[in-house]
Tab-separated table of C-alpha atoms and ligand atoms in Angstrom:
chain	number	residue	atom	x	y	z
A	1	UNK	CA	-18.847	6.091	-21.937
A	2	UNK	CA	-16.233	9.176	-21.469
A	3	UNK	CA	-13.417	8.282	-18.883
A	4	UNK	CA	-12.013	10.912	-17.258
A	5	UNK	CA	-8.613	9.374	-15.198
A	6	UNK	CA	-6.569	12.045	-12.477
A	7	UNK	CA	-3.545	11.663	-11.128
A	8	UNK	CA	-2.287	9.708	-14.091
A	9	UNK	CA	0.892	7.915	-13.862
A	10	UNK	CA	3.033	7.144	-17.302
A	11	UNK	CA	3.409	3.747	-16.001
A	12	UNK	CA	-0.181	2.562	-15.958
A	13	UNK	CA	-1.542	4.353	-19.120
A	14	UNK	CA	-0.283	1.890	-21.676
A	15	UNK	CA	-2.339	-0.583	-19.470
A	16	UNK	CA	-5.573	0.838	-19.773
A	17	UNK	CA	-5.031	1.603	-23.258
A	18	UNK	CA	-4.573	-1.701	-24.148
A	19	UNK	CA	-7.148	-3.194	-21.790
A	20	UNK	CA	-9.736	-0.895	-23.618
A	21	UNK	CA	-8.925	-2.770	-26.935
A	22	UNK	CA	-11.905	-2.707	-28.618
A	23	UNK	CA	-12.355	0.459	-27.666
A	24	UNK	CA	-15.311	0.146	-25.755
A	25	UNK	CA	-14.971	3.374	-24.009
A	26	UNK	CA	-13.410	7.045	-24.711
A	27	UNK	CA	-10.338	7.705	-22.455
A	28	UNK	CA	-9.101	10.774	-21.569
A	29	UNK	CA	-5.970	11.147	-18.888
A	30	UNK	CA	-5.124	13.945	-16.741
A	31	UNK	CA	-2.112	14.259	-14.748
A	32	UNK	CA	-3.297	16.619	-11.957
A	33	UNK	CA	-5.101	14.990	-8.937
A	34	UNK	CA	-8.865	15.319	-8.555
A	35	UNK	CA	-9.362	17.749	-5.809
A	36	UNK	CA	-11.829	20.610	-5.370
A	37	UNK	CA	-10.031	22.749	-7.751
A	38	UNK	CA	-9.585	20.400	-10.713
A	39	UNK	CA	-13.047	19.143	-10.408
A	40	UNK	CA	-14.252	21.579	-13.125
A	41	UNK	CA	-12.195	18.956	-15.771
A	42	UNK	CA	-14.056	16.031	-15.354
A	43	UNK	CA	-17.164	18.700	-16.960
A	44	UNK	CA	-19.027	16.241	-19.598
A	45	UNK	CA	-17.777	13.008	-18.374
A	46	UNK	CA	-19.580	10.353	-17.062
A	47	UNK	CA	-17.122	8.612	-15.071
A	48	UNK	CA	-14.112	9.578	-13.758
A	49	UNK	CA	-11.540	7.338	-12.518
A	50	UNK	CA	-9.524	8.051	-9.360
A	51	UNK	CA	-5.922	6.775	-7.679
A	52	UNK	CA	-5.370	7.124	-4.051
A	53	UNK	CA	-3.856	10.549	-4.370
A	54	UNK	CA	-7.418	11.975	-5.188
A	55	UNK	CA	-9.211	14.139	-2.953
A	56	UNK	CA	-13.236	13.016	-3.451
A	57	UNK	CA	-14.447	15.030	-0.454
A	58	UNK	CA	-18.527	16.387	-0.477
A	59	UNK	CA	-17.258	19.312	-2.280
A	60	UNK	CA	-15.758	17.469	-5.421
A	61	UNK	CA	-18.597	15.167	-5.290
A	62	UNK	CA	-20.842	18.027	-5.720
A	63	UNK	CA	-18.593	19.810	-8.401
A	64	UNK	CA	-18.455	16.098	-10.531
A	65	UNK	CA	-22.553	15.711	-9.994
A	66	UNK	CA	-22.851	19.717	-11.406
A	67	UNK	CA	-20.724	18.509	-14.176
A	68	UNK	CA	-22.479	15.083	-15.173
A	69	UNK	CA	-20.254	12.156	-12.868
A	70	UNK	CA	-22.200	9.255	-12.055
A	71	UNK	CA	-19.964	6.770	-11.690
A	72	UNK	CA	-16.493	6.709	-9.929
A	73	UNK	CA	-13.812	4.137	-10.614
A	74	UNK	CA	-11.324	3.382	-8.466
A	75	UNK	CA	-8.522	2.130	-9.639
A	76	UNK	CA	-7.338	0.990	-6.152
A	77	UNK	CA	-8.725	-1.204	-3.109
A	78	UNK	CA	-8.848	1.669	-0.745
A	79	UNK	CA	-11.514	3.909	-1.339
A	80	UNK	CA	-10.838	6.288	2.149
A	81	UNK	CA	-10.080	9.520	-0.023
A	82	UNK	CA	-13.815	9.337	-0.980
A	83	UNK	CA	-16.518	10.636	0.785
A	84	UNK	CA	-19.076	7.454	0.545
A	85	UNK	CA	-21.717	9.741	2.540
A	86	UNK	CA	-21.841	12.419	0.110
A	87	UNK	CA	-21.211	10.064	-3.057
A	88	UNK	CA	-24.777	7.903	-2.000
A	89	UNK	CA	-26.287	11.242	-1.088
A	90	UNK	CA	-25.802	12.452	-4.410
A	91	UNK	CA	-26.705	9.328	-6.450
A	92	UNK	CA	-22.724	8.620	-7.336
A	93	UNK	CA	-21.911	4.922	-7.887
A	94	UNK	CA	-18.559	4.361	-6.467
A	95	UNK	CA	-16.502	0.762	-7.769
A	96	UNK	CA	-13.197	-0.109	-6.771
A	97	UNK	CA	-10.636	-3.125	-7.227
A	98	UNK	CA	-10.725	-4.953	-4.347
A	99	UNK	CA	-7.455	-7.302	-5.070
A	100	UNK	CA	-5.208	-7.471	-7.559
A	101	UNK	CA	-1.793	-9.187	-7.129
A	102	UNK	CA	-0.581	-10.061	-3.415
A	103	UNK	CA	2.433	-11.394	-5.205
A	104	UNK	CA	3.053	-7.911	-6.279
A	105	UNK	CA	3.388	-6.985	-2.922
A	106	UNK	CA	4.488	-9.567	-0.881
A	107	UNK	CA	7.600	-10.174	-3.399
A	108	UNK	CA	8.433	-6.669	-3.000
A	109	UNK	CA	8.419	-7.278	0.905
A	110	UNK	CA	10.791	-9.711	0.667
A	111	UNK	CA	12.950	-8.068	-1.662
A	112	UNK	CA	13.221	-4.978	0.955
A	113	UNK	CA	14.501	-7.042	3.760
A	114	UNK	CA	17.328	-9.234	0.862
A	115	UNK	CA	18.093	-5.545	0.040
A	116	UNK	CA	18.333	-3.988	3.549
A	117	UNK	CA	19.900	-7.203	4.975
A	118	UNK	CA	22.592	-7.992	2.212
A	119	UNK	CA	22.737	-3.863	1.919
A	120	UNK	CA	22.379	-4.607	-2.461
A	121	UNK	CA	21.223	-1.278	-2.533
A	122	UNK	CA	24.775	-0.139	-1.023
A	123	UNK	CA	26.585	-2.521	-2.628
A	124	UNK	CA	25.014	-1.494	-5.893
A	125	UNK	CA	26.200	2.527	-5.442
A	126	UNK	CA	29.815	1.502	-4.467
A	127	UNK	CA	30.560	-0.951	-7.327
A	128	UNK	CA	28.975	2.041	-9.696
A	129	UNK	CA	31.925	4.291	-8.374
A	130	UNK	CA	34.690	1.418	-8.413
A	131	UNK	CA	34.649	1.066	-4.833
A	132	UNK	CA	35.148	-2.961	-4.661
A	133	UNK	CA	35.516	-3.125	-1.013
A	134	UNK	CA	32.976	-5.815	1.322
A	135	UNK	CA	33.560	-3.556	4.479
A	136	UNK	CA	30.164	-2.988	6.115
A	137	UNK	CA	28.037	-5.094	3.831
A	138	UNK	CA	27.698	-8.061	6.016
A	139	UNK	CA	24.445	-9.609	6.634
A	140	UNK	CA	22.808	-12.635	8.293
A	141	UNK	CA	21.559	-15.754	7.018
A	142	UNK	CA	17.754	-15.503	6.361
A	143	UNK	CA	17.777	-19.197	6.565
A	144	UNK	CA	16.642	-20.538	10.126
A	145	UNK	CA	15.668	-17.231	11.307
A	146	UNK	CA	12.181	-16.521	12.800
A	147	UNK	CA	9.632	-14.586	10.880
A	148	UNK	CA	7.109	-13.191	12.485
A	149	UNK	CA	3.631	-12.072	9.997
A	150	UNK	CA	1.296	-9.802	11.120
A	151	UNK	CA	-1.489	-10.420	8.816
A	152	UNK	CA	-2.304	-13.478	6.834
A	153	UNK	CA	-4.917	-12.417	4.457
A	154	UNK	CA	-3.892	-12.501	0.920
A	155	UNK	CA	-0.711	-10.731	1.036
A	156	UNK	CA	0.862	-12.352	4.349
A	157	UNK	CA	-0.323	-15.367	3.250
A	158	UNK	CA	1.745	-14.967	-0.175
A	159	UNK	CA	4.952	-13.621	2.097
A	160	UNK	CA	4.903	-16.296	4.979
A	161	UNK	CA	4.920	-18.952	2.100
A	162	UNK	CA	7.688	-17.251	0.476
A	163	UNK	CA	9.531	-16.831	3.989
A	164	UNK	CA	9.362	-20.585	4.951
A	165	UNK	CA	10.781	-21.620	1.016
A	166	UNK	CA	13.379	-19.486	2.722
A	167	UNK	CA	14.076	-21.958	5.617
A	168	UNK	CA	12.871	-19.588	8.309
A	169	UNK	CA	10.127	-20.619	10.808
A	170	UNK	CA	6.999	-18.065	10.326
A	171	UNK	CA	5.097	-17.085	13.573
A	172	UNK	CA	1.799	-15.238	12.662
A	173	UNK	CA	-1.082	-13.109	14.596
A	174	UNK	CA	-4.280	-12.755	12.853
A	175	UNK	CA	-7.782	-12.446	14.773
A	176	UNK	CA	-8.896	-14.409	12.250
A	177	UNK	CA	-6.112	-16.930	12.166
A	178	UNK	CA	-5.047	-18.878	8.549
A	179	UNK	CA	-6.392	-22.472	9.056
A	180	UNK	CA	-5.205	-23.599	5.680
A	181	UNK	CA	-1.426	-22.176	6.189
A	182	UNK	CA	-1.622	-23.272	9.694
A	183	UNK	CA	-2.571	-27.116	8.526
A	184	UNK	CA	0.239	-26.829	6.050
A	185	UNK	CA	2.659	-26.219	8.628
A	186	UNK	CA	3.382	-22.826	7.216
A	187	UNK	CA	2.789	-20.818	10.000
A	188	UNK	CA	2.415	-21.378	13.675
A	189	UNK	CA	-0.170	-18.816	14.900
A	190	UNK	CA	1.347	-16.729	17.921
A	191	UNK	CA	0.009	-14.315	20.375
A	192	UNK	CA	0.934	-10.473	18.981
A	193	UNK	CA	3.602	-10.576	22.566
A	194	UNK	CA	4.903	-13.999	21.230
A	195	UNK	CA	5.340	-13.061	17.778
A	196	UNK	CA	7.094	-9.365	18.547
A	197	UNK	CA	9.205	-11.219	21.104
A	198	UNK	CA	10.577	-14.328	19.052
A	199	UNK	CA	10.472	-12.970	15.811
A	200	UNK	CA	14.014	-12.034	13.871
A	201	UNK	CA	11.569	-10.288	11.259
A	202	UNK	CA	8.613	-8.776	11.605
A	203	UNK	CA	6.257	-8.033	8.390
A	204	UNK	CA	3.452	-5.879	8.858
A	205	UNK	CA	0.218	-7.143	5.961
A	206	UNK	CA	-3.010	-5.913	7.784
A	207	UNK	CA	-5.457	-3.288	7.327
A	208	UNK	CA	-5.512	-0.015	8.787
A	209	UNK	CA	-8.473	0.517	10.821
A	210	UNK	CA	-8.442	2.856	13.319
A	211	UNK	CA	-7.428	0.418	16.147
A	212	UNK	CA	-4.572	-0.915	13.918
A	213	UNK	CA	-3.445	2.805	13.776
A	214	UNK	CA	0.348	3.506	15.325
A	215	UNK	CA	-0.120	-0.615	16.668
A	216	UNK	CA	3.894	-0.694	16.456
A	217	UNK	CA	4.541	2.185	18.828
A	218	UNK	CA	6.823	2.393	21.458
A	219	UNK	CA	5.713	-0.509	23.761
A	220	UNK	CA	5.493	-2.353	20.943
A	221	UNK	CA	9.034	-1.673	19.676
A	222	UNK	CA	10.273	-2.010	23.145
A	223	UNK	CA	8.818	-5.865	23.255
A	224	UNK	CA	10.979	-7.275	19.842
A	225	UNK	CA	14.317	-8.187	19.262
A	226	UNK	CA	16.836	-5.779	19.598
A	227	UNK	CA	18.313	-6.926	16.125
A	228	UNK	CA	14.629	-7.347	14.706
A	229	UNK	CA	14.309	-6.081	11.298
A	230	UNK	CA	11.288	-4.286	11.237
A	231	UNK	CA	8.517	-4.552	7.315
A	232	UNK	CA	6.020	-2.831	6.563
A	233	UNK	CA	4.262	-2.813	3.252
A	234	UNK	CA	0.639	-2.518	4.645
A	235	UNK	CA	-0.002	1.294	5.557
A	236	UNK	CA	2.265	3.971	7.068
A	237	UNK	CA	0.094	4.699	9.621
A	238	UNK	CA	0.517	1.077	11.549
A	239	UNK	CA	3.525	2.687	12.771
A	240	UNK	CA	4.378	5.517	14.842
A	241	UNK	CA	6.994	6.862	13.071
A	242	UNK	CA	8.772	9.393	16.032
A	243	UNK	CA	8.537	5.817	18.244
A	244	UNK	CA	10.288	4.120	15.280
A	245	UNK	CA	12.631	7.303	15.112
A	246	UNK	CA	13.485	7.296	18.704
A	247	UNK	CA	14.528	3.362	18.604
A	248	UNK	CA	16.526	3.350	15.942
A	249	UNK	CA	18.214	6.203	17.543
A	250	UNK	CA	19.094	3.862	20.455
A	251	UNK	CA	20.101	1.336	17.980
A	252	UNK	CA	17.152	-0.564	19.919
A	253	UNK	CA	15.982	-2.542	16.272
A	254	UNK	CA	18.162	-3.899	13.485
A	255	UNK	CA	16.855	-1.887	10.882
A	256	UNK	CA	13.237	-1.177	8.924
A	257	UNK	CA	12.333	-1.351	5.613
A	258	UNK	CA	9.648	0.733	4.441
A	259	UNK	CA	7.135	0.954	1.439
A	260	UNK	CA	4.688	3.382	3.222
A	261	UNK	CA	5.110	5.943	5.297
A	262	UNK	CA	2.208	7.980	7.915
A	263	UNK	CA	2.643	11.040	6.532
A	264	UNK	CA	3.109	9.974	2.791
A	265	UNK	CA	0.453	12.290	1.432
A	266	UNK	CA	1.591	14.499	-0.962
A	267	UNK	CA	4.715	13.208	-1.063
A	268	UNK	CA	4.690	9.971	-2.825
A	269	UNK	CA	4.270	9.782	-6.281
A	270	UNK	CA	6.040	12.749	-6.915
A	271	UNK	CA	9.382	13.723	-7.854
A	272	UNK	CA	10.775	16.119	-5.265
A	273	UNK	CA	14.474	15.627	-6.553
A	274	UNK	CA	14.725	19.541	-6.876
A	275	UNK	CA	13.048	20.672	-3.665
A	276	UNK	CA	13.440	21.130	-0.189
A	277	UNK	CA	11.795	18.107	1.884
A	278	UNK	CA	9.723	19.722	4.156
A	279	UNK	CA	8.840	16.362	6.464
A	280	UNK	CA	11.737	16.285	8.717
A	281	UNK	CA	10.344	12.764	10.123
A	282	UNK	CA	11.019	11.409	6.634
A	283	UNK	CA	14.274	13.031	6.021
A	284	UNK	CA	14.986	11.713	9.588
A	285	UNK	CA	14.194	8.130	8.344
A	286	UNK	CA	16.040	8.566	5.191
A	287	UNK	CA	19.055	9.686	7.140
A	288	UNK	CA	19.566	6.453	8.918
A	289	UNK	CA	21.851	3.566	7.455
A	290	UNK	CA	19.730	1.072	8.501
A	291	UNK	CA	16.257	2.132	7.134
A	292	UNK	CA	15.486	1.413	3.540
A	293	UNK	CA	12.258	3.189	1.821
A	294	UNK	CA	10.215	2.718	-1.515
A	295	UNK	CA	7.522	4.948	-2.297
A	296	UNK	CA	4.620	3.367	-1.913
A	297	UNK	CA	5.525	1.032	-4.792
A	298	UNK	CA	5.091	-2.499	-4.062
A	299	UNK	CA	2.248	-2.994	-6.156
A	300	UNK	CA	3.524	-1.698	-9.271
A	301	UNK	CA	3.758	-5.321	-11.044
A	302	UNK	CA	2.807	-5.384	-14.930
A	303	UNK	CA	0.083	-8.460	-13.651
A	304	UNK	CA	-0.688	-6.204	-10.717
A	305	UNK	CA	-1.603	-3.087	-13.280
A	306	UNK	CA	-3.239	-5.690	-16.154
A	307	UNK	CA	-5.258	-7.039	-13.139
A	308	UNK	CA	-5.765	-3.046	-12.473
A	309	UNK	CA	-7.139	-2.006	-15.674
A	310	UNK	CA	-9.326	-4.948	-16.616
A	311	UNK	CA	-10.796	-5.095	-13.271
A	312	UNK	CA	-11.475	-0.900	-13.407
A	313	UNK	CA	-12.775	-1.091	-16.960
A	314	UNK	CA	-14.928	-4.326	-15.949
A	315	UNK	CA	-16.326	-2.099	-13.141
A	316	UNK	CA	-17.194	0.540	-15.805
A	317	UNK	CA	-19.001	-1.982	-17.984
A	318	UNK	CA	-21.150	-3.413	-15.494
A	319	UNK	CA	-22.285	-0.049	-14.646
A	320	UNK	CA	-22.924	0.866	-18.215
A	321	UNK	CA	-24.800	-2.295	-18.970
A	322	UNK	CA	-26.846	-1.725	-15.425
A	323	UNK	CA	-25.530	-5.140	-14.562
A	324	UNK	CA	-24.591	-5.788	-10.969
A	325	UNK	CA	-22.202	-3.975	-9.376
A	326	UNK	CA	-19.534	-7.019	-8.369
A	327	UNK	CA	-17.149	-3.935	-6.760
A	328	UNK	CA	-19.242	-1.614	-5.259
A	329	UNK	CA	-18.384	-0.078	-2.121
A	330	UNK	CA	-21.021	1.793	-0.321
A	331	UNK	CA	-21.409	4.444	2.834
A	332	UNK	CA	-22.558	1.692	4.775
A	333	UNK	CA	-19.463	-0.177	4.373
A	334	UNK	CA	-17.545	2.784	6.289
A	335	UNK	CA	-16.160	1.944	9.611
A	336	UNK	CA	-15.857	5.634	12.368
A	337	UNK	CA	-15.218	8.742	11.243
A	338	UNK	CA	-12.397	8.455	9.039
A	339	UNK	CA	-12.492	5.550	6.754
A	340	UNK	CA	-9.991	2.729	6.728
A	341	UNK	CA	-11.448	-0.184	5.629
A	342	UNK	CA	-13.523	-3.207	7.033
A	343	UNK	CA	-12.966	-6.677	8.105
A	344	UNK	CA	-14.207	-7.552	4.574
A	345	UNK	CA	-11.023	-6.913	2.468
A	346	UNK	CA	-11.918	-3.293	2.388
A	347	UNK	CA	-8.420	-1.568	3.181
A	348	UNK	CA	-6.772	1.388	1.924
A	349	UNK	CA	-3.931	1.926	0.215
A	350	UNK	CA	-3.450	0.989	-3.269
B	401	NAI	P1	-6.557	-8.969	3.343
B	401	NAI	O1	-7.830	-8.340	3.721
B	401	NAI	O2	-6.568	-10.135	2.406
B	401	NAI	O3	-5.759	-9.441	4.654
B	401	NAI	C1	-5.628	-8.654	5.777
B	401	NAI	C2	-5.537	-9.567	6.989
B	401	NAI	O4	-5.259	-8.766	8.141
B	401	NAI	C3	-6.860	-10.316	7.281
B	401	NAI	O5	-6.607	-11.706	7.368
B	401	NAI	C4	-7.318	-9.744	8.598
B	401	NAI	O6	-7.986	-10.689	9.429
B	401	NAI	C5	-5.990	-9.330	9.220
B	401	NAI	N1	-6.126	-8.389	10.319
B	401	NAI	C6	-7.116	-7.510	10.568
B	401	NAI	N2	-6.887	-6.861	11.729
B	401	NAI	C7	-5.723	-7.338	12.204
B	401	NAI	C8	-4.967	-7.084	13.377
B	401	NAI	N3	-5.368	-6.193	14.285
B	401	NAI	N4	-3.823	-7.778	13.568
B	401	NAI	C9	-3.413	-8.686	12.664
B	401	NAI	N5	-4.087	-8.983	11.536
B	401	NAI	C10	-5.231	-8.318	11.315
B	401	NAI	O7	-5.668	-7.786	2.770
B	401	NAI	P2	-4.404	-7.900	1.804
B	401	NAI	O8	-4.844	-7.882	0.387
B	401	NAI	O9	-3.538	-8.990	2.286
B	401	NAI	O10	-3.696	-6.482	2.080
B	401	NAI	C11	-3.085	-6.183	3.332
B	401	NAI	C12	-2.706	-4.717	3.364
B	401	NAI	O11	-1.684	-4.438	2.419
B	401	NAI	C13	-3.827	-3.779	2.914
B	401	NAI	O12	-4.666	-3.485	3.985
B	401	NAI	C14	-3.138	-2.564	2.384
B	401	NAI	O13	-3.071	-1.570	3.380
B	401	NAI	C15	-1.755	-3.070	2.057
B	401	NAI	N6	-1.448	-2.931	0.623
B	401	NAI	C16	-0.308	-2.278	0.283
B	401	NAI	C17	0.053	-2.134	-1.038
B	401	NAI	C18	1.318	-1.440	-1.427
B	401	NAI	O14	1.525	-1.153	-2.612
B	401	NAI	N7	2.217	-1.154	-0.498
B	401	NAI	C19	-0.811	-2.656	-2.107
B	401	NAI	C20	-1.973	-3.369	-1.642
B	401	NAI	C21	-2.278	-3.483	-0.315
C-alpha cells in the first residue's frame, strides 16, 4: 500500500522507516500539513497518514476520496481534526493510536515542575554566560509536599506514582476514581474543592471534553494555594489562559508549567524564531518568570514514537489484510459538536 504522511516531523521519520523494515509498504513524507489546499498530494495514494496539525474537514475528505484515500492513519490518539461524519459518509476508514507511552508524558510532567521549581532552566543560561551566582534560584523541597492529580487514567496514574517515590502525599479527583492506586496507598481520592485547596501541586492528566473545557478558570484558581504550582500536560484548553494571566499577575499562584497551550494551533511545531508572535496571550505567558512552556512535546520519547510507528503501520496492515480494525474510531464515537474525545480513552492531543 502507498503511504502518504503530512505534517512530517524529522524526528519521527527514521521511526517509521525502520518500523516498515521489511518494507511492507511504500512511504512517501510530506512536510506541509494536510488541509484543503494540499489535499491534491495525497492523488494516487491509498492511505494517508495524519498528525494533529492536519486539517481533515468534509472538504479534504472529499478531495482524498476524488483522489483514491480509503484509509486514514492517525498517528496520534486524538482524532478531533477529522471530520468522522464526512469520513463514514464517504466510505473512509479512519485508525488511530489510542496509547502509546504515559511514561513519555508523565516524566516530562515532572521534569517541568524540577525545572520550574529548582529554575534548571535559569540556572542552565547563567552558568552558559559565566554568571556563577545562586541569587534567585531557590526552590522548595518537593519532598512532603501535597500533590494534587487531576486525572488518574494512564498518564496520572504513571505521575502520582512518580510523585509519591518523591515523598509527597498525592490527592486525586477522578469520576471514575483509581481503585488499584487508591488500595496501594498511592493516592487518596479528594473532592475537585479538596484537592485545589490542599494541594502544593496541581497536575492536570484528563481529557478535554467540552465540560472539562477552561475547568481551571478563575474560581478555580481563586480556590488553590497561593504558592500552588500549577501542570498541565493534558490539553491547553483545560485552562483559561486570560484567568491564568490575570493570577499570576496578582502573584495569586506560585508559578505554571506548561506543555499545551488553548490557542496552540498553528503555532506549535513550528519554528517562529524569525517572526513576530502574533498571540499576545502567549507572549504574555512567556513573559512571566514564573511560567515555564514546552511545545506540546511531552510525548516525544524514542519508546513513545517506536510505540507510534508500529502501532500506525499495524493499523495499516489490518486494514490491508481486511482484518479487524483493533483502532478504529468511528462518527458514532463523537461526543457534541466539536469533538474531544469520550470516556473511552478517546482524547485529543497527541
Ligand atoms: P486516560 O483516558 O487513560 O485517562 C484520563 C482520565 O481522566 C480517566 O481516568 C478519566 O476518568 C479522567 N477524567 C475524565 N473526566 C475527568 C474530569 N472531569 N475530572 C477529572 N478526571 C477526569 O488518558 P491518558 O492517556 O492518561 O491521557 C490524559 C490526557 O493527556 C489526554 O486526554 C491528552 O489530552 C493528554 N496527552 C498529552 C500529551 C502531550 O504530549 N502533552 C500526549 C498524550 C496525551
Amino acid at each position: 500500500m502507498n503511504i502518504a504522511f503530512f505534517s512530517t516531523h524529522n524526528f519521527e521519520k527514521d521511526f517509521f522507516v525502520a518500523a516498515n523494515a521489511r518494507p511492507q509498504f511504500k512511504l512517501t513524507f510530506f512536510e506541509p500539513a494536510l488541509n484543503q489546499q494540499t489535499a491534491p498530494l495525497a492523488k494516487g495514494f491509498e492511505c494517508v497518514c495524519c498528525f494533529v496539525s492536519d486539517q481533515l474537514d468534509g472538504v479534504t475528505l472529499q478531495l482524498l476520496k476524488q483522489g483514491g484515500v480509503r484509509l486514514i492513519a492517525l498517528r496520534s490518539a486524538g482524532y478531533n481534526n477529522v471530520d468522522l461524519e464526512s469520513a463514514d459518509r464517504l466510505g473512509i476508514t479512519v485508525v488511530r493510536v489510542p496509547a502509546y507511552s504515559p511514561h513519555a508524558v508523565a516524566e516530562h510532567a515532572v521534569g517541568l515542575l524540577l525545572s520550574l521549581n529548582r529554575k534548571i532552566h535559569k540556572a542552565y543560561a547563567r552558568v552558559r554566560e559565566m554568571n556563577f551566582s545562586l541569587e534567585r534560584l531557590m526552590g522548595f523541597d518537593l519532598f512532603g509536599k501535597t500533590v494534587g492529580v487531576v486525572g488518574t487514567g494512564r498518564i496520572g496514574s504513571v505521575f502520582a506514582t512518580i510523585m509519591q517515590g518523591f515523598g509527597c502525599r498525592v490527592l486525586a479527583f477522578d469520576p471514575r476514581p483509581n481503585a488499584e492506586l487508591a488500595s496501594k496507598g498511592i493516592i487518596t481520592d479528594v473532592s475537585l474543592e479538596e484537592l485545589y485547596k490542599k494541594s502544593d501541586i496541581i497536575s492536570l492528566h484528563l481529557p478535554l471534553f467540552p465540560e472539562t473545557r477552561h475547568m481551571i478558570n478563575a474560581s478555580a484558581l481563586a480556590q488553590m494555594k497561593r504558592e500552588v504550582i500549577l501542570l498541565n500536560t493534558g490539553r491547553g484548553e483545560l485552562i483559561d489562559s486570560v484567568a491564568l494571566i490575570e493570577v499570576l499577575k496578582t502573584g495569586q499562584i506560585g508559578g505554571a508549567a506548561l506543555d499545551v497551550y488553548e490557542e496552540e494551533e498553528g503555532i506549535f511545531f513550528k519554528d517562529l524564531s524569525d517572526q513576530i508572535l502574533k498571540d499576545d496571550g502567549l507572549a504574555r505567558l512567556l513573559s512571566f518568570p514564573n511560567v515555564l512552556m514546552t511545545s506540546h512535546q511531552a510525548f516525544l520519547t524514542k519508546e513513545a514514537l517506536e510505540k507510534i510507528a508500529a502501532i500506525t503501520l499495524q493499523n495499516i496492515s489490518e486494514f490491508g489484510a481486511g482484518n479487524k480494525l483493533h483502532n478504529q474510531v468511528h462518527a458514532k464515537t463523537h461526543i457534541g459538536k466539536k469533538q474531544f474525545g469520550s470516556r473511552e480513552g478517546n482524547h485529543e492531543g497527541t
